[in-house]
Amino acid sequence: AAHHNTLRLAEQVAPSWAPVGLVGPPGSGRAWLARFIHERSAASPHPLTPLDAHRVTPAELDLALRAPGTALIRDVHGLSVAAQGALAAWLDDPSPARLIVTTTAEHDLGAILRFDLPRRLKLWDITVPGLHQRREDIPALVCALLADELGRPQAEVSDLLSAEALD
């Protein structure tokens, strides 16, 4: 139920250009949800560009934010001060890029990022529950990952797995 609420909220925000913040524990599906939002947005004909906040240079961040598509900043709490400056400059003159950021619940962005960024980003926060809160999703995730890995339709893969294997 928690995951279905998350998906409903993601579907609601996808058509807008509002920046989205995906907050959840590692392994909760934040990157998958970012793709889900991107694929349902006006930016979908263009690429989704994932950026690792701990490694991205200001120039790389600026390039991704100025290109059509969606810039996904993973673990935004790890942005360097210089990269935060590039993000602030984009906020002064935003391009048609979509911005999605991820972080974990234990990071208070107001205490980590430049004092003005959390307020200026105006993130539409979506909490992504951890798998421990949605164990009923694990069989579907297993099928989706296997289907992706095997390059086969998900329904075909789910027929291959026994109920015991999915328990």
PDB file of C-alpha atoms in Angstrom:
ATOM      1  CA  ALA A   1       0.000   0.000   0.000  1.00  0.00           C
ATOM      2  CA  ALA A   2       2.820   2.423   0.832  1.00  0.00           C
ATOM      3  CA  HIS A   3       4.442   1.813  -2.560  1.00  0.00           C
ATOM      4  CA  HIS A   4       1.132   2.310  -4.401  1.00  0.00           C
ATOM      5  CA  ASN A   5       0.744   5.717  -2.729  1.00  0.00           C
ATOM      6  CA  THR A   6       4.289   6.579  -3.795  1.00  0.00           C
ATOM      7  CA  LEU A   7       3.536   5.610  -7.401  1.00  0.00           C
ATOM      8  CA  ARG A   8       0.312   7.634  -7.410  1.00  0.00           C
ATOM      9  CA  LEU A   9       2.176  10.710  -6.177  1.00  0.00           C
ATOM     10  CA  ALA A  10       4.920  10.155  -8.783  1.00  0.00           C
ATOM     11  CA  GLU A  11       2.290   9.929 -11.535  1.00  0.00           C
ATOM     12  CA  GLN A  12       0.752  13.201 -10.338  1.00  0.00           C
ATOM     13  CA  VAL A  13       4.039  15.127 -10.322  1.00  0.00           C
ATOM     14  CA  ALA A  14       5.459  13.613 -13.538  1.00  0.00           C
ATOM     15  CA  PRO A  15       3.678  15.931 -16.007  1.00  0.00           C
ATOM     16  CA  SER A  16       4.847  19.092 -14.192  1.00  0.00           C
ATOM     17  CA  TRP A  17       8.314  20.608 -14.447  1.00  0.00           C
ATOM     18  CA  ALA A  18       8.579  20.911 -10.652  1.00  0.00           C
ATOM     19  CA  PRO A  19      11.890  19.634  -9.251  1.00  0.00           C
ATOM     20  CA  VAL A  20      11.394  16.343  -7.421  1.00  0.00           C
ATOM     21  CA  GLY A  21      13.202  15.056  -4.343  1.00  0.00           C
ATOM     22  CA  LEU A  22      13.111  11.296  -3.806  1.00  0.00           C
ATOM     23  CA  VAL A  23      13.847  10.484  -0.174  1.00  0.00           C
ATOM     24  CA  GLY A  24      14.425   6.914   0.943  1.00  0.00           C
ATOM     25  CA  PRO A  25      16.971   4.380   2.110  1.00  0.00           C
ATOM     26  CA  PRO A  26      19.581   2.907  -0.252  1.00  0.00           C
ATOM     27  CA  GLY A  27      18.080   0.088  -2.303  1.00  0.00           C
ATOM     28  CA  SER A  28      14.524   1.419  -1.999  1.00  0.00           C
ATOM     29  CA  GLY A  29      14.129   2.091  -5.718  1.00  0.00           C
ATOM     30  CA  ARG A  30      14.795   5.830  -5.865  1.00  0.00           C
ATOM     31  CA  ALA A  31      16.600   5.562  -9.240  1.00  0.00           C
ATOM     32  CA  TRP A  32      13.827   3.348 -10.629  1.00  0.00           C
ATOM     33  CA  LEU A  33      11.220   5.885  -9.480  1.00  0.00           C
ATOM     34  CA  ALA A  34      13.218   8.700 -11.115  1.00  0.00           C
ATOM     35  CA  ARG A  35      13.062   6.785 -14.440  1.00  0.00           C
ATOM     36  CA  PHE A  36       9.334   6.198 -13.858  1.00  0.00           C
ATOM     37  CA  ILE A  37       8.777   9.960 -13.445  1.00  0.00           C
ATOM     38  CA  HIS A  38      11.022  10.852 -16.391  1.00  0.00           C
ATOM     39  CA  GLU A  39       9.238   8.410 -18.728  1.00  0.00           C
ATOM     40  CA  ARG A  40       5.894  10.061 -17.908  1.00  0.00           C
ATOM     41  CA  SER A  41       7.124  13.637 -18.275  1.00  0.00           C
ATOM     42  CA  ALA A  42       7.397  16.079 -21.171  1.00  0.00           C
ATOM     43  CA  ALA A  43      11.179  15.569 -20.924  1.00  0.00           C
ATOM     44  CA  SER A  44      10.866  11.867 -21.856  1.00  0.00           C
ATOM     45  CA  PRO A  45      11.881  12.217 -25.528  1.00  0.00           C
ATOM     46  CA  HIS A  46      15.251  13.375 -24.202  1.00  0.00           C
ATOM     47  CA  PRO A  47      17.730  11.455 -22.038  1.00  0.00           C
ATOM     48  CA  LEU A  48      17.707  10.917 -18.307  1.00  0.00           C
ATOM     49  CA  THR A  49      21.216  11.918 -17.210  1.00  0.00           C
ATOM     50  CA  PRO A  50      22.268  10.370 -13.879  1.00  0.00           C
ATOM     51  CA  LEU A  51      24.907  12.310 -11.955  1.00  0.00           C
ATOM     52  CA  ASP A  52      26.700  11.144  -8.823  1.00  0.00           C
ATOM     53  CA  ALA A  53      26.720  14.160  -6.488  1.00  0.00           C
ATOM     54  CA  HIS A  54      29.935  12.978  -4.837  1.00  0.00           C
ATOM     55  CA  ARG A  55      31.835  13.004  -8.157  1.00  0.00           C
ATOM     56  CA  VAL A  56      30.138  15.517 -10.467  1.00  0.00           C
ATOM     57  CA  THR A  57      32.097  18.616 -11.409  1.00  0.00           C
ATOM     58  CA  PRO A  58      30.381  22.001 -11.648  1.00  0.00           C
ATOM     59  CA  ALA A  59      30.901  21.962 -15.437  1.00  0.00           C
ATOM     60  CA  GLU A  60      29.311  18.500 -15.796  1.00  0.00           C
ATOM     61  CA  LEU A  61      26.377  19.529 -13.634  1.00  0.00           C
ATOM     62  CA  ASP A  62      25.873  22.751 -15.594  1.00  0.00           C
ATOM     63  CA  LEU A  63      25.985  20.835 -18.902  1.00  0.00           C
ATOM     64  CA  ALA A  64      23.389  18.313 -17.688  1.00  0.00           C
ATOM     65  CA  LEU A  65      21.100  21.047 -16.357  1.00  0.00           C
ATOM     66  CA  ARG A  66      21.281  23.060 -19.598  1.00  0.00           C
ATOM     67  CA  ALA A  67      20.562  20.086 -21.890  1.00  0.00           C
ATOM     68  CA  PRO A  68      17.041  18.936 -22.711  1.00  0.00           C
ATOM     69  CA  GLY A  69      15.910  15.962 -20.661  1.00  0.00           C
ATOM     70  CA  THR A  70      16.085  15.115 -16.994  1.00  0.00           C
ATOM     71  CA  ALA A  71      19.097  15.605 -14.739  1.00  0.00           C
ATOM     72  CA  LEU A  72      19.090  13.074 -11.900  1.00  0.00           C
ATOM     73  CA  ILE A  73      21.428  14.087  -9.072  1.00  0.00           C
ATOM     74  CA  ARG A  74      21.919  10.987  -6.950  1.00  0.00           C
ATOM     75  CA  ASP A  75      22.676  11.636  -3.280  1.00  0.00           C
ATOM     76  CA  VAL A  76      22.314  15.426  -3.604  1.00  0.00           C
ATOM     77  CA  HIS A  77      23.553  15.776  -0.020  1.00  0.00           C
ATOM     78  CA  GLY A  78      27.043  14.994  -1.401  1.00  0.00           C
ATOM     79  CA  LEU A  79      27.293  17.963  -3.798  1.00  0.00           C
ATOM     80  CA  SER A  80      30.503  19.940  -3.450  1.00  0.00           C
ATOM     81  CA  VAL A  81      30.258  23.631  -2.638  1.00  0.00           C
ATOM     82  CA  ALA A  82      31.338  24.433  -6.221  1.00  0.00           C
ATOM     83  CA  ALA A  83      28.670  22.129  -7.701  1.00  0.00           C
ATOM     84  CA  GLN A  84      26.088  23.728  -5.407  1.00  0.00           C
ATOM     85  CA  GLY A  85      27.092  27.044  -7.002  1.00  0.00           C
ATOM     86  CA  ALA A  86      26.373  25.582 -10.460  1.00  0.00           C
ATOM     87  CA  LEU A  87      22.969  24.403  -9.233  1.00  0.00           C
ATOM     88  CA  ALA A  88      22.234  27.873  -7.815  1.00  0.00           C
ATOM     89  CA  ALA A  89      23.228  29.480 -11.145  1.00  0.00           C
ATOM     90  CA  TRP A  90      20.808  27.159 -12.979  1.00  0.00           C
ATOM     91  CA  LEU A  91      18.041  28.153 -10.553  1.00  0.00           C
ATOM     92  CA  ASP A  92      18.697  31.809 -11.477  1.00  0.00           C
ATOM     93  CA  ASP A  93      18.148  30.984 -15.157  1.00  0.00           C
ATOM     94  CA  PRO A  94      16.497  27.558 -15.441  1.00  0.00           C
ATOM     95  CA  SER A  95      16.518  25.759 -18.759  1.00  0.00           C
ATOM     96  CA  PRO A  96      13.913  23.262 -19.892  1.00  0.00           C
ATOM     97  CA  ALA A  97      15.736  20.447 -18.086  1.00  0.00           C
ATOM     98  CA  ARG A  98      13.809  18.467 -15.495  1.00  0.00           C
ATOM     99  CA  LEU A  99      15.560  18.091 -12.137  1.00  0.00           C
ATOM    100  CA  ILE A 100      15.199  15.065  -9.887  1.00  0.00           C
ATOM    101  CA  VAL A 101      17.386  14.590  -6.825  1.00  0.00           C
ATOM    102  CA  THR A 102      17.717  11.690  -4.420  1.00  0.00           C
ATOM    103  CA  THR A 103      18.780  11.617  -0.802  1.00  0.00           C
ATOM    104  CA  THR A 104      18.321   9.506   2.288  1.00  0.00           C
ATOM    105  CA  ALA A 105      16.043  10.458   5.166  1.00  0.00           C
ATOM    106  CA  GLU A 106      18.898  10.943   7.624  1.00  0.00           C
ATOM    107  CA  HIS A 107      20.293  13.887   5.630  1.00  0.00           C
ATOM    108  CA  ASP A 108      18.870  17.293   6.515  1.00  0.00           C
ATOM    109  CA  LEU A 109      19.413  19.173   3.259  1.00  0.00           C
ATOM    110  CA  GLY A 110      18.902  22.478   5.055  1.00  0.00           C
ATOM    111  CA  ALA A 111      21.938  21.732   7.208  1.00  0.00           C
ATOM    112  CA  ILE A 112      24.119  20.266   4.430  1.00  0.00           C
ATOM    113  CA  LEU A 113      23.509  22.346   1.306  1.00  0.00           C
ATOM    114  CA  ARG A 114      24.123  26.025   0.753  1.00  0.00           C
ATOM    115  CA  PHE A 115      21.712  27.959   2.953  1.00  0.00           C
ATOM    116  CA  ASP A 116      19.524  29.115   0.037  1.00  0.00           C
ATOM    117  CA  LEU A 117      19.326  25.922  -2.044  1.00  0.00           C
ATOM    118  CA  PRO A 118      16.676  23.899  -0.186  1.00  0.00           C
ATOM    119  CA  ARG A 119      14.279  26.860  -0.219  1.00  0.00           C
ATOM    120  CA  ARG A 120      15.000  27.769  -3.848  1.00  0.00           C
ATOM    121  CA  LEU A 121      14.753  24.219  -5.153  1.00  0.00           C
ATOM    122  CA  LYS A 122      11.148  23.963  -3.954  1.00  0.00           C
ATOM    123  CA  LEU A 123      11.356  20.191  -4.242  1.00  0.00           C
ATOM    124  CA  TRP A 124       8.241  18.105  -4.511  1.00  0.00           C
ATOM    125  CA  ASP A 125       9.352  15.504  -1.962  1.00  0.00           C
ATOM    126  CA  ILE A 126       8.311  11.912  -2.428  1.00  0.00           C
ATOM    127  CA  THR A 127       9.174   9.424   0.294  1.00  0.00           C
ATOM    128  CA  VAL A 128      10.220   6.054  -1.094  1.00  0.00           C
ATOM    129  CA  PRO A 129       9.567   3.373   1.526  1.00  0.00           C
ATOM    130  CA  GLY A 130      12.288   0.805   2.109  1.00  0.00           C
ATOM    131  CA  LEU A 131      11.709  -2.814   1.127  1.00  0.00           C
ATOM    132  CA  HIS A 132      11.268  -3.725   4.793  1.00  0.00           C
ATOM    133  CA  GLN A 133       8.067  -1.637   4.653  1.00  0.00           C
ATOM    134  CA  ARG A 134       6.806  -3.239   1.441  1.00  0.00           C
ATOM    135  CA  ARG A 135       7.791  -6.886   1.424  1.00  0.00           C
ATOM    136  CA  GLU A 136       4.821  -7.625  -0.853  1.00  0.00           C
ATOM    137  CA  ASP A 137       6.721  -5.840  -3.667  1.00  0.00           C
ATOM    138  CA  ILE A 138       9.741  -8.162  -3.569  1.00  0.00           C
ATOM    139  CA  PRO A 139       8.327 -10.850  -5.930  1.00  0.00           C
ATOM    140  CA  ALA A 140       7.420  -8.202  -8.533  1.00  0.00           C
ATOM    141  CA  LEU A 141      10.874  -6.622  -8.181  1.00  0.00           C
ATOM    142  CA  VAL A 142      12.561  -9.995  -8.666  1.00  0.00           C
ATOM    143  CA  CYS A 143      10.514 -10.591 -11.825  1.00  0.00           C
ATOM    144  CA  ALA A 144      11.217  -7.103 -13.168  1.00  0.00           C
ATOM    145  CA  LEU A 145      14.964  -7.391 -12.544  1.00  0.00           C
ATOM    146  CA  LEU A 146      15.136 -10.850 -14.125  1.00  0.00           C
ATOM    147  CA  ALA A 147      13.075  -9.733 -17.118  1.00  0.00           C
ATOM    148  CA  ASP A 148      15.373  -6.758 -17.596  1.00  0.00           C
ATOM    149  CA  GLU A 149      18.494  -8.912 -17.261  1.00  0.00           C
ATOM    150  CA  LEU A 150      17.176 -11.608 -19.626  1.00  0.00           C
ATOM    151  CA  GLY A 151      15.613  -9.161 -22.079  1.00  0.00           C
ATOM    152  CA  ARG A 152      12.294 -10.982 -21.849  1.00  0.00           C
ATOM    153  CA  PRO A 153       8.756  -9.792 -21.031  1.00  0.00           C
ATOM    154  CA  GLN A 154       8.019  -9.664 -17.312  1.00  0.00           C
ATOM    155  CA  ALA A 155       4.954 -11.937 -17.644  1.00  0.00           C
ATOM    156  CA  GLU A 156       7.099 -14.600 -19.299  1.00  0.00           C
ATOM    157  CA  VAL A 157       9.689 -14.464 -16.514  1.00  0.00           C
ATOM    158  CA  SER A 158       7.086 -14.597 -13.738  1.00  0.00           C
ATOM    159  CA  ASP A 159       5.759 -17.840 -15.251  1.00  0.00           C
ATOM    160  CA  LEU A 160       9.244 -19.351 -14.860  1.00  0.00           C
ATOM    161  CA  LEU A 161       9.459 -18.689 -11.125  1.00  0.00           C
ATOM    162  CA  SER A 162       7.803 -20.976  -8.623  1.00  0.00           C
ATOM    163  CA  ALA A 163       5.839 -19.694  -5.657  1.00  0.00           C
ATOM    164  CA  GLU A 164       8.493 -21.200  -3.370  1.00  0.00           C
ATOM    165  CA  ALA A 165      11.237 -19.237  -5.142  1.00  0.00           C
ATOM    166  CA  LEU A 166       9.312 -16.006  -4.665  1.00  0.00           C
ATOM    167  CA  ASP A 167       8.703 -16.651  -0.960  1.00  0.00           C
TER     168      ASP A 167
END
